PDB file of C-alpha atoms and ligand atoms in Angstrom:
ATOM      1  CA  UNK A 538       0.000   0.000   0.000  1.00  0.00           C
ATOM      2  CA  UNK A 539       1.216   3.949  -0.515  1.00  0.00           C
ATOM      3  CA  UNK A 540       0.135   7.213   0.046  1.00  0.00           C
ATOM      4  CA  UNK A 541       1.440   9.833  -2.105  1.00  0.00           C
ATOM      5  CA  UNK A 542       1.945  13.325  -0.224  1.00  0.00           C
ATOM      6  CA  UNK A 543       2.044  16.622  -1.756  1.00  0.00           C
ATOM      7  CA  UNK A 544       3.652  19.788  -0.797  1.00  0.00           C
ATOM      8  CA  UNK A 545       2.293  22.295  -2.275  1.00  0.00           C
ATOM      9  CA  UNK A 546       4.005  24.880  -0.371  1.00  0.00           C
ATOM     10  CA  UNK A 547       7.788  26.859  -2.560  1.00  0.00           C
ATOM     11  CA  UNK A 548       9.623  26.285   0.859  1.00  0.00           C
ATOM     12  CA  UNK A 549      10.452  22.633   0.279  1.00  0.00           C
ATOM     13  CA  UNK A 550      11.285  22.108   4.246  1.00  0.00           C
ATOM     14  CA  UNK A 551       8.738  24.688   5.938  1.00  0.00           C
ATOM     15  CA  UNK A 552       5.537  24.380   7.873  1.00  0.00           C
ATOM     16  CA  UNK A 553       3.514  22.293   5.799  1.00  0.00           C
ATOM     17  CA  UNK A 554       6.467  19.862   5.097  1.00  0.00           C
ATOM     18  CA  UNK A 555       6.567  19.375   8.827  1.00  0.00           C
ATOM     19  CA  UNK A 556       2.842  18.207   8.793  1.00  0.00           C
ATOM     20  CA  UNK A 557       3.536  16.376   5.740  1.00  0.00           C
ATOM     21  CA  UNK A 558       6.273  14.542   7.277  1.00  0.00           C
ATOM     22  CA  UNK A 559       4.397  13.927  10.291  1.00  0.00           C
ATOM     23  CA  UNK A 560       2.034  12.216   8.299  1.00  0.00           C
ATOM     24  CA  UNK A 561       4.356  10.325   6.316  1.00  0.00           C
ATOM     25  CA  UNK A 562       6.104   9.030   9.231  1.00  0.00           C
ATOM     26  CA  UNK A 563       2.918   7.977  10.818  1.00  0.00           C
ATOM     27  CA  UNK A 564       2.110   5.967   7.582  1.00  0.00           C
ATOM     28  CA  UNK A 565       5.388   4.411   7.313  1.00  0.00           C
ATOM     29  CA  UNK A 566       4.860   3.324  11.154  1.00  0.00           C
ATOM     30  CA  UNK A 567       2.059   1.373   9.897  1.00  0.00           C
ATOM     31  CA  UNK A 568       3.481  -0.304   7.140  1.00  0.00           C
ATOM     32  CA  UNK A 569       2.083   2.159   4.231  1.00  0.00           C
ATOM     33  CA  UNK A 570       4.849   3.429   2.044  1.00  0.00           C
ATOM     34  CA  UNK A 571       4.586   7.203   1.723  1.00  0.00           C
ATOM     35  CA  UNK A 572       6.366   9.386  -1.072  1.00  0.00           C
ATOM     36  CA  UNK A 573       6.497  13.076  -0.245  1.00  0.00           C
ATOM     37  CA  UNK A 574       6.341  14.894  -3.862  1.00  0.00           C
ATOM     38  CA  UNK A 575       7.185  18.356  -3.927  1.00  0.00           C
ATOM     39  CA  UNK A 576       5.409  20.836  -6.610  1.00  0.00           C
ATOM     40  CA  UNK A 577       8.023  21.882  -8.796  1.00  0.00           C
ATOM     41  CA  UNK A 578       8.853  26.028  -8.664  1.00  0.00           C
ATOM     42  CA  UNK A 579       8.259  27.765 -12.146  1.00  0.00           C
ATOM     43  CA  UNK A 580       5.014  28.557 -13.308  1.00  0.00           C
ATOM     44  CA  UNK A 581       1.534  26.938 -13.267  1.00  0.00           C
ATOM     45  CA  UNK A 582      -1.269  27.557 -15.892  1.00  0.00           C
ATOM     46  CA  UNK A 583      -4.895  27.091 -15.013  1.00  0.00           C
ATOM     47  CA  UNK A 584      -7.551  24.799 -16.393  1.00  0.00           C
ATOM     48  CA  UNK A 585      -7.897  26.054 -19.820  1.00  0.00           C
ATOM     49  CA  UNK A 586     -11.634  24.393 -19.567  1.00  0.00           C
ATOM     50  CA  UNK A 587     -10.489  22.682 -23.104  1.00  0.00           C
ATOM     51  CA  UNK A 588     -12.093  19.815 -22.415  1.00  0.00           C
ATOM     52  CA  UNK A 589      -9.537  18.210 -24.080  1.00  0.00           C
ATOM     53  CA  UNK A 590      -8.943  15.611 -21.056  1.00  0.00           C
ATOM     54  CA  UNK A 591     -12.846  14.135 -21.270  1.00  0.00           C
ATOM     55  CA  UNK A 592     -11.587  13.062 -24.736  1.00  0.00           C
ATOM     56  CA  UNK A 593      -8.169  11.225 -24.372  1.00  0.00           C
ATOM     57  CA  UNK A 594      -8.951   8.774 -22.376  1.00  0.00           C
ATOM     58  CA  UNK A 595      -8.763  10.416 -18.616  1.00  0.00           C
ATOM     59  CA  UNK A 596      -6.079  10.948 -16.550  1.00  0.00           C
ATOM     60  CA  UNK A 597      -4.239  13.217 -18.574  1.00  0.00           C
ATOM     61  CA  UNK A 598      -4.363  17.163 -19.000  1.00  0.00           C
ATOM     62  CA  UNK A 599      -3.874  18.737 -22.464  1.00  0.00           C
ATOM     63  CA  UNK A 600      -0.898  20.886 -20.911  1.00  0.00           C
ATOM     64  CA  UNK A 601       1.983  18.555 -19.686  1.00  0.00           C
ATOM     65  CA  UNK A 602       5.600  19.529 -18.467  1.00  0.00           C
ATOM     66  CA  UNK A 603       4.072  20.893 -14.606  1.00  0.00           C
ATOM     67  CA  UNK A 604       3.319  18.770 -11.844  1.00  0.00           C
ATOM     68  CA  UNK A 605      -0.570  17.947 -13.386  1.00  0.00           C
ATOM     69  CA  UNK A 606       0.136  15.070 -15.407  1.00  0.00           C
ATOM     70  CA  UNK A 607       2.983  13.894 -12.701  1.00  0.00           C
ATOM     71  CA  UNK A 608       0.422  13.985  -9.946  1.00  0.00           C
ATOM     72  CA  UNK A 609      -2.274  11.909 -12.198  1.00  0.00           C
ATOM     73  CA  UNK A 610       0.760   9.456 -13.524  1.00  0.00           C
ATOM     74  CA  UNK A 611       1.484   8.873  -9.554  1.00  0.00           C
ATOM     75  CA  UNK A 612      -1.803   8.639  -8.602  1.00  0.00           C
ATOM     76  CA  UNK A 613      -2.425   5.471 -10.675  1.00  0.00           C
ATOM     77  CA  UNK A 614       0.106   4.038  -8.026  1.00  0.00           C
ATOM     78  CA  UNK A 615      -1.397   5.076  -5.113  1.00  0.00           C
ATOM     79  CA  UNK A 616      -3.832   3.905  -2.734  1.00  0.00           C
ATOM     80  CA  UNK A 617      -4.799   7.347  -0.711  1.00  0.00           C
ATOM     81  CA  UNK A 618      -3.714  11.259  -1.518  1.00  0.00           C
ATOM     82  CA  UNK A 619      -2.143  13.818   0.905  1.00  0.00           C
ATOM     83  CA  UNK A 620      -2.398  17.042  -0.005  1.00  0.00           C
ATOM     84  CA  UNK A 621      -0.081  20.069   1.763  1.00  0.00           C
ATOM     85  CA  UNK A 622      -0.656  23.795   1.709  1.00  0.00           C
ATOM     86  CA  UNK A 623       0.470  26.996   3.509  1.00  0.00           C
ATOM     87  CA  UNK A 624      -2.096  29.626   4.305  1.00  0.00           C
ATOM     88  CA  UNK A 625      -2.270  31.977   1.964  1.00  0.00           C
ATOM     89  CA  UNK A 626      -4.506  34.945   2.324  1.00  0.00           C
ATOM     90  CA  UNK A 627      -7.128  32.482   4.309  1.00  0.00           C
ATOM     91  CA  UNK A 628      -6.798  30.186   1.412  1.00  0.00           C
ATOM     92  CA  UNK A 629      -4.818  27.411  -0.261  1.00  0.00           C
ATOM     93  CA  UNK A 630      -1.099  28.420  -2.333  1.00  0.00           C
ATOM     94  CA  UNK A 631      -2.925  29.590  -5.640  1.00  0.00           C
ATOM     95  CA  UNK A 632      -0.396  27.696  -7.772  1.00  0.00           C
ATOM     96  CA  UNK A 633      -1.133  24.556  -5.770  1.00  0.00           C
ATOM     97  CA  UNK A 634      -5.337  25.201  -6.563  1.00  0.00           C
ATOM     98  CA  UNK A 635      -4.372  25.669 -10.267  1.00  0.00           C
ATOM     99  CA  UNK A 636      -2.512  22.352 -10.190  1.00  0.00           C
ATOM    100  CA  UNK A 637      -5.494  20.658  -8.273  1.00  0.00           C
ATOM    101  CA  UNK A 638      -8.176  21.880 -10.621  1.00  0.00           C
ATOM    102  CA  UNK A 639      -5.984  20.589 -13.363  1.00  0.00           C
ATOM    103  CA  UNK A 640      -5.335  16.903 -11.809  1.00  0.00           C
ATOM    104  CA  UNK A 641      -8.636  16.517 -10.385  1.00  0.00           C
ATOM    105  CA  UNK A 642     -10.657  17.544 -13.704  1.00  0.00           C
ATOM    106  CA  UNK A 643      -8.457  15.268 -15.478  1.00  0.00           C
ATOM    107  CA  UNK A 644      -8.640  12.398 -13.102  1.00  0.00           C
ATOM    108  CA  UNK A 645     -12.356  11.801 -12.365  1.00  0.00           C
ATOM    109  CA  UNK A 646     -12.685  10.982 -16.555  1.00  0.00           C
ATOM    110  CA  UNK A 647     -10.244   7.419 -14.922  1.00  0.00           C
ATOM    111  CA  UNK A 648     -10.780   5.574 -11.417  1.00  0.00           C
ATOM    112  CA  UNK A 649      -7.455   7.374 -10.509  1.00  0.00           C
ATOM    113  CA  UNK A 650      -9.329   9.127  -7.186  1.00  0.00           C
ATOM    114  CA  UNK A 651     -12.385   6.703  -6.077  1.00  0.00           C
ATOM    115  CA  UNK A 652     -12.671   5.170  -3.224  1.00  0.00           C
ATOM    116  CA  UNK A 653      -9.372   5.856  -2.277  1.00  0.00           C
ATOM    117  CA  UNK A 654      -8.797   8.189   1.165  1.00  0.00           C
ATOM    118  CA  UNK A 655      -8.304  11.852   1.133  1.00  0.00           C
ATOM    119  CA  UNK A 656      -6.762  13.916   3.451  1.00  0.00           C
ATOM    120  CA  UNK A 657      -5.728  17.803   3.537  1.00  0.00           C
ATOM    121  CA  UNK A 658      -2.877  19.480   6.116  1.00  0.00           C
ATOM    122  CA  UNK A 659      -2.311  22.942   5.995  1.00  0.00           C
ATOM    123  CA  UNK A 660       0.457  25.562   7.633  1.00  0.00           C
ATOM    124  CA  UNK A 661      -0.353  28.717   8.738  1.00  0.00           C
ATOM    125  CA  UNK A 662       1.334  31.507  10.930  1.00  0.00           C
ATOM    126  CA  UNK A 663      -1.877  32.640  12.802  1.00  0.00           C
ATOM    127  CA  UNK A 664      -5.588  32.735  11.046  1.00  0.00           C
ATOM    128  CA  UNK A 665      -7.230  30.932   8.386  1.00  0.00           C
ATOM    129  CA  UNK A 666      -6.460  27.605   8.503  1.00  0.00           C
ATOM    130  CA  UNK A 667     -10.060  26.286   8.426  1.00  0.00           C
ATOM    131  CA  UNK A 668     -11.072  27.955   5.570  1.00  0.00           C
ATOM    132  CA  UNK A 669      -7.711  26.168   3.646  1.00  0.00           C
ATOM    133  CA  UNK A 670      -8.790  23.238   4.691  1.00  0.00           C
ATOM    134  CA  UNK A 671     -12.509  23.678   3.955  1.00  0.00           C
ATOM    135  CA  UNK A 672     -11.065  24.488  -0.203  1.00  0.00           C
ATOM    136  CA  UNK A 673      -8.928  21.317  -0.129  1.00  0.00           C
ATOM    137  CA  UNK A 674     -11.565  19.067   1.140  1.00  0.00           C
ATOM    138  CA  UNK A 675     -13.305  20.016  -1.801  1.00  0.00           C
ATOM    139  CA  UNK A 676     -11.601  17.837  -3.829  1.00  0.00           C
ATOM    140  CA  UNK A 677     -12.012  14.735  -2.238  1.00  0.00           C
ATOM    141  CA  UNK A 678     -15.845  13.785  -1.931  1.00  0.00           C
ATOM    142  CA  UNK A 679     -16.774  15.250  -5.633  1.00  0.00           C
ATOM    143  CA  UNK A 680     -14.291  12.448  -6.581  1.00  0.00           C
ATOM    144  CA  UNK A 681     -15.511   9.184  -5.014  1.00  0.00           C
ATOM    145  CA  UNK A 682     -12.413   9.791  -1.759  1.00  0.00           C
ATOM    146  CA  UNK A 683     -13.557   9.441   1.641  1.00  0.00           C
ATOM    147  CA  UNK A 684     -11.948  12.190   4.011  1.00  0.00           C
ATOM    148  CA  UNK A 685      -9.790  10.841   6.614  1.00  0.00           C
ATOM    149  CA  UNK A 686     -10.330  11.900  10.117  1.00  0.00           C
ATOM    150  CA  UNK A 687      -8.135  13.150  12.697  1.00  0.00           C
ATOM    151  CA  UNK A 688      -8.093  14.599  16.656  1.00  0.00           C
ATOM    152  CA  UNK A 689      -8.337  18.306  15.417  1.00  0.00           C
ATOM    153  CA  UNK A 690      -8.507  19.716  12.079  1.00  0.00           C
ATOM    154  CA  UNK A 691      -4.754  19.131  10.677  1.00  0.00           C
ATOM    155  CA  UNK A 692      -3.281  22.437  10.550  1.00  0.00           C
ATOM    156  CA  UNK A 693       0.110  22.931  11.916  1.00  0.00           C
ATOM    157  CA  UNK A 694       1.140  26.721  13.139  1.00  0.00           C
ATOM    158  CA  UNK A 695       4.431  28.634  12.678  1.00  0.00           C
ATOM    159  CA  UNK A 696       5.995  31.220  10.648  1.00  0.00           C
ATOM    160  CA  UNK A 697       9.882  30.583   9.748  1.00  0.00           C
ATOM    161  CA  UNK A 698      10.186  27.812   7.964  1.00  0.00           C
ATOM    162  CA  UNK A 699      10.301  24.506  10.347  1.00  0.00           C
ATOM    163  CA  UNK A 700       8.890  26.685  13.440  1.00  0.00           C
ATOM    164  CA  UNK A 701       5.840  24.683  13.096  1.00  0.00           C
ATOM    165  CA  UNK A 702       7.914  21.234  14.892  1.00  0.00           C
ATOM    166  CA  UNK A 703       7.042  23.470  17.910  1.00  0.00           C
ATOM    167  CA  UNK A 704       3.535  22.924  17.943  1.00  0.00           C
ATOM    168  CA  UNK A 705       3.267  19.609  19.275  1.00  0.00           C
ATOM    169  CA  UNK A 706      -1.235  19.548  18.976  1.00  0.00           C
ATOM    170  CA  UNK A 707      -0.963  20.246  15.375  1.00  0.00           C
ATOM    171  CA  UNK A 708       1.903  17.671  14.518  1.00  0.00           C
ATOM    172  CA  UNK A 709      -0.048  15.528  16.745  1.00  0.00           C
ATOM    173  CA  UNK A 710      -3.039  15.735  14.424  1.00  0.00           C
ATOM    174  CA  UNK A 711      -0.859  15.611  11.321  1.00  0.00           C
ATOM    175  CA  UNK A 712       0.186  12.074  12.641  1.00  0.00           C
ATOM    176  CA  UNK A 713      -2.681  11.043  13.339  1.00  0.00           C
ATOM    177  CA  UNK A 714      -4.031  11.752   9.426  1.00  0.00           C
ATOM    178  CA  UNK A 715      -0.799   9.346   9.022  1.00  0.00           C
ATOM    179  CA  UNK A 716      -2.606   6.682  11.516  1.00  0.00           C
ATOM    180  CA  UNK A 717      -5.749   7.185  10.366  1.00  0.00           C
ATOM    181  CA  UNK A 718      -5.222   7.198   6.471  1.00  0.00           C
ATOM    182  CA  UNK A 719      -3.092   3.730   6.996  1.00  0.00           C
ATOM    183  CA  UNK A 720      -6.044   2.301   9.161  1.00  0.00           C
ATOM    184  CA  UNK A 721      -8.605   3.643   5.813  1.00  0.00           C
ATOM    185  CA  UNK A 722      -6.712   1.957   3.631  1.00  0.00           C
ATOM    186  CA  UNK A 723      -6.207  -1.490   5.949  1.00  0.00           C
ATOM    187  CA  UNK A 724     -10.014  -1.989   6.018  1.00  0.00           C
ATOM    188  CA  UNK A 725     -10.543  -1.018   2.205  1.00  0.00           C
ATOM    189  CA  UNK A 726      -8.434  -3.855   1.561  1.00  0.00           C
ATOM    190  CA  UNK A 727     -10.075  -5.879   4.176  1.00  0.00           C
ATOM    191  CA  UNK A 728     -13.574  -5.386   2.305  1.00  0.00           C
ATOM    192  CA  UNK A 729     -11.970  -5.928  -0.647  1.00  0.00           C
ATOM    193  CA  UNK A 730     -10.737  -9.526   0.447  1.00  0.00           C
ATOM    194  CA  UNK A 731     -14.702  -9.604   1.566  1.00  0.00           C
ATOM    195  CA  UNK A 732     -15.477  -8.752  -1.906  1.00  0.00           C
ATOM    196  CA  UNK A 733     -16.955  -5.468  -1.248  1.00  0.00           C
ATOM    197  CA  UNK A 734     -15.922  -2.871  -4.137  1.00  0.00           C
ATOM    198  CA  UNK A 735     -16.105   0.633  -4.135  1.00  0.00           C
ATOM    199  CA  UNK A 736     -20.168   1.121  -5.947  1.00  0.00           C
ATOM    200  CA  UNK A 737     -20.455   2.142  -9.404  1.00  0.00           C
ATOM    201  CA  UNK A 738     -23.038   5.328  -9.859  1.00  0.00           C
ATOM    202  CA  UNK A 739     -26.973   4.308  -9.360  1.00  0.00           C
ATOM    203  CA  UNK A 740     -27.844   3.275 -13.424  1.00  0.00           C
ATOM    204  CA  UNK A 741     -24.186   2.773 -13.887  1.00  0.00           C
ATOM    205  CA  UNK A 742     -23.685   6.273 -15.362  1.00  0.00           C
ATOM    206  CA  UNK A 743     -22.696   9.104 -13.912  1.00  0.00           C
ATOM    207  CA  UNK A 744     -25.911  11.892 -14.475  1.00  0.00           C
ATOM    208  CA  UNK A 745     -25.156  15.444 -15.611  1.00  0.00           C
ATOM    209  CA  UNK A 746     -28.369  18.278 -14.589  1.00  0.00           C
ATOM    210  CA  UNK A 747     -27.411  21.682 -16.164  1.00  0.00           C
ATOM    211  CA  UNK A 748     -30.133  23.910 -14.981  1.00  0.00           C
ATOM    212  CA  UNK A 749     -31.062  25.004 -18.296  1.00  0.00           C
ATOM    213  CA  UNK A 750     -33.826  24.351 -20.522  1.00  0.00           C
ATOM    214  CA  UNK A 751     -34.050  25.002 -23.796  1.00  0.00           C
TER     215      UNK A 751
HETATM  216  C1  LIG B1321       1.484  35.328   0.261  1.00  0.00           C
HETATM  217  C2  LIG B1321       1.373  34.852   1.674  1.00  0.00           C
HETATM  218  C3  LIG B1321       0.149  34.946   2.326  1.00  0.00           C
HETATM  219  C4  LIG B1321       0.008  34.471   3.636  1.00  0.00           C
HETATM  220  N1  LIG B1321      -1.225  34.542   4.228  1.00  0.00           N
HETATM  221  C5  LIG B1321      -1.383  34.036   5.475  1.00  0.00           C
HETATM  222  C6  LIG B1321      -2.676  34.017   6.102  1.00  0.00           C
HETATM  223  O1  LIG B1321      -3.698  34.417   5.533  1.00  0.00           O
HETATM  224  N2  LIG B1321      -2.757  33.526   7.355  1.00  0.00           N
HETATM  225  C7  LIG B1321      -1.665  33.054   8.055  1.00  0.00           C
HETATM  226  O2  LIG B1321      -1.810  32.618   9.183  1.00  0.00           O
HETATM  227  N3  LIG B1321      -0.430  33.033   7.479  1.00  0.00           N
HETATM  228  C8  LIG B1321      -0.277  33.493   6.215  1.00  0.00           C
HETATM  229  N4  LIG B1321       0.968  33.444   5.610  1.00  0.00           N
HETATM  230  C9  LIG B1321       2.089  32.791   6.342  1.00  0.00           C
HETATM  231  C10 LIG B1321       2.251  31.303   5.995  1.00  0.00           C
HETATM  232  O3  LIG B1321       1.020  30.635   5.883  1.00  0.00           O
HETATM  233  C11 LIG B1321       3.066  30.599   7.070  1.00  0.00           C
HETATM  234  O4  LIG B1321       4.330  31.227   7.196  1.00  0.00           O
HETATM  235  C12 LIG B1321       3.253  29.128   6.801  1.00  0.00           C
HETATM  236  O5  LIG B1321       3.825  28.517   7.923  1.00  0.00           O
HETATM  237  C13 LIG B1321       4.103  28.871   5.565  1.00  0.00           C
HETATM  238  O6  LIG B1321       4.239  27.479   5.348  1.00  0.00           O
HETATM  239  P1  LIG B1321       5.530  26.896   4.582  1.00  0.00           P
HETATM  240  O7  LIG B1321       6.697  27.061   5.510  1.00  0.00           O
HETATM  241  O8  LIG B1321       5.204  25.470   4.314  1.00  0.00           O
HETATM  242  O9  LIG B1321       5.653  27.679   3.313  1.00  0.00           O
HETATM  243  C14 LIG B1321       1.123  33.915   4.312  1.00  0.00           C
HETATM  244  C15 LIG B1321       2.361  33.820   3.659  1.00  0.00           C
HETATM  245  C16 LIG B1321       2.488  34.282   2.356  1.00  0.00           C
HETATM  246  C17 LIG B1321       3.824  34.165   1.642  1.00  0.00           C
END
């Protein structure tokens, strides 16, 4: 079993890398390989809204060469997602959204995200933490991945890079999304052994309501 874990933060070893790790060493506690992948500096584009990834057979964007089409390519190896971002303005890195909208629009076209766990962490030096999180969970439920759980919402506090180590309830709750997302992915495979698989969509096809009527 693995987790992949993403930073989505431009200081490779700050805040949210301390949750991160937290996490990953939680995982690797239990037996779940975890693989940190850092977002790559430079810059990101946004979804183009091309549609061009409905059509190529899923899990690929039209614009490769940025971290999209790595994410999706490591995804098909992984059984649960991690994602990492500092507080920025009360929300999530914006070049770490542009890279989610990207991988996540791509992905749900191929069975790269469902039924596989979810989790968010987040780094902030005082306020807005919640509201990060509140944007990253966003992803996960829209795309067949239950949310892991935790003892407090994961966010880790601290300014300078690696100041967040200090706050011992926050890495606490980081490790425990390490505990937690191993313990996920222990009974999936359990039900899977049972022969319980993650449900296809009621009809078998996944219903589209634009509120518009000609
Ligand atoms: C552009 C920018 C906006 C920020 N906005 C917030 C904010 O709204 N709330 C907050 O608590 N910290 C804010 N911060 C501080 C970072 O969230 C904080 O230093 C965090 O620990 C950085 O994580 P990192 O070390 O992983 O990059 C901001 C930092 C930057 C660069």
């Amino acid at each position: 079993m693995k987790a992949l874990l993403v930073n989505g933060s431009p200081n490779q070893k700050g805040n949210t890398y301390v949750a991160l790790r937290a996490a990953a060493d939680a995982l690797e506690a239990e037996g779940v390989e975890a693989e940190i992948y850092q977002i790559p500096a430079g810059p990101v584009r946004g979804c183009a809204a091309c549609g061009v990834c409905k059509t190529n057979g899923g899990n690929r964007c039209a614009f490769d060469g940025d971290a999209v089409n790595a994410i999706l390519d490591k995804m098909e190896g992984a059984d649960a997602l991690i994602i990492g971002s500092p507080v920025y303005y009360a929300s999530p890195n914006g070049q770490l959204l542009s890279v989610l909208d990207r991988v996540f629009f791509a992905g749900a076209a191929g069975a790269a995200f469902a039924g596989k766990p979810g989790a968010a962490v987040c780094a902030a030096r005082r306020g807005g933490a919640t509201a990060t999180l509140d944007a990253l969970q966003k992803y996960f439920p829209i795309s067949g991945m239950p949310i892991v759980p935790a003892t407090y919402w994961p966010m880790v506090h601290g300014g300078a890079p690696g100041e967040a180590i200090r706050d011992e309830e926050g890495v606490q709750a980081a490790q425990m999304v390490g505990k937690t997302t191993a313990w996920l992915l222990k009974c999936i495979e359990a039900g899977r052994a049972a022969g319980i698989a993650y449900p296809e969509a009621p009809g078998g096809k996944k219903v589209w309501t634009n509120f518009i009527r000609a």
